[in-house]
Amino acid sequence: MMLRQWLYGLVLTSLLMPFTAAAEDGVSTTEIRVGMVNAQSGPAADLGLGMYHGALGYFQRVNAAGGVHGRKLLLISKDDGYEPARTAAQTRLLVKAHEVFALLGYVGTPTSRAALPIALQGQVPYLFPFTGAEFLRTPAKPGVFNIRASYIEETEQLVEHAFQDLGIQRIALLMQDDSFGEAVKGGLSGALFKRGLQIDAQARIQRNSLDVADAIDTLRSAQPQAVFFVGTYRQLTAAIKQAKAVGLNTRFLTVSFIGTEGFIREAGSDADGVYISQVVPSPQDTSLALVQAYRTDVNPLYLGHASLEGYIGAMVFVQALRDAGTAPTREKFVETLEHINTDLGGFKVNFSRADHQGSEAVYLTRIENGQAVTVDKMRD
């Protein structure tokens, strides 16, 4: 009799537990937990906060409508300050303690390098990071998906415009001295080589450091027609101000990782004339249904390219989750994601088993009077 009562109690307890042994990590009868680690403090904070608020805005829309198959989406966010050691520690916490279903919206190349082994070991999907690094793309890795165009595609567009529109042939490189810098340098070198050119001069700065004086002095002696910058928005602001202070009269070009809105805010009028490649449409382009919905859902304080990218990532995540059925597993979710082919209202995303990069779109913008203006060509 006592054995029967014990067994009955054990069965009843298991039925009442929100997460059962048979359930996938991060999935209960009422919610799905999603983890995010990125820079929400430090020189790259605008990027992490943008990605977070963009994803959160769409998740809140979905939750208000009843969630996904009756489950609400819970976004658990951690700050890494754009430091890889902190990224790794916070990712372990999300995977082990919070048992998240997936990891979404990380920011950076060195930080992704720190997080990826943890995600792969735990078989946790690593989704839509804010980086164009090639190691996340080639070859396609199980459970690792990117939406944005690669740094190779961004640098190709910038070099093509600089070469064809302005006749620029002497391009110097000012780069963050880490895997992010190396990733973009590889794309830049390849784009220049195709045109019979090479990097004219280069200098390096440390991640999260605003000490750019020596680097600018190095580049000044080469007198480049343009400087290709690889780093964060506060660093670029410091570099432009220092270049003007020492009489280096040149153009600055940079990829989308810069954090466009943060750069405009930090640099003020010094931002004018800088060219930035983007991998999502303008967050001001309300001719797109995507942007109309985004501007309705996202906190106005965080509107910008980064939050639009976070919003897009959340949209794709939810679509795959819905298509994965009422009892989602990571395996089924990944399989479903590999068949996503969708137009989100002016932005197309398409994955396959062999290709885990959803978009190759690159948009050219020029900073003019405190705005990132989409342009067809570069001009003096």
mmCIF file of C-alpha atoms in Angstrom, residues 16 37 125 176 217 232 292 375:
data_model
loop_
_atom_site.group_PDB
_atom_site.id
_atom_site.type_symbol
_atom_site.label_atom_id
_atom_site.label_comp_id
_atom_site.label_asym_id
_atom_site.label_seq_id
_atom_site.Cartn_x
_atom_site.Cartn_y
_atom_site.Cartn_z
ATOM 1 C CA LEU A 16 2.569 18.993 -12.183
ATOM 2 C CA VAL A 37 24.202 37.787 -24.551
ATOM 3 C CA PRO A 125 20.729 26.754 -31.860
ATOM 4 C CA GLN A 176 40.302 46.615 -34.241
ATOM 5 C CA ASP A 217 49.729 59.218 -37.048
ATOM 6 C CA THR A 232 32.886 50.551 -32.806
ATOM 7 C CA GLN A 292 5.718 50.081 -40.349
ATOM 8 C CA VAL A 375 22.295 56.399 -51.735
#
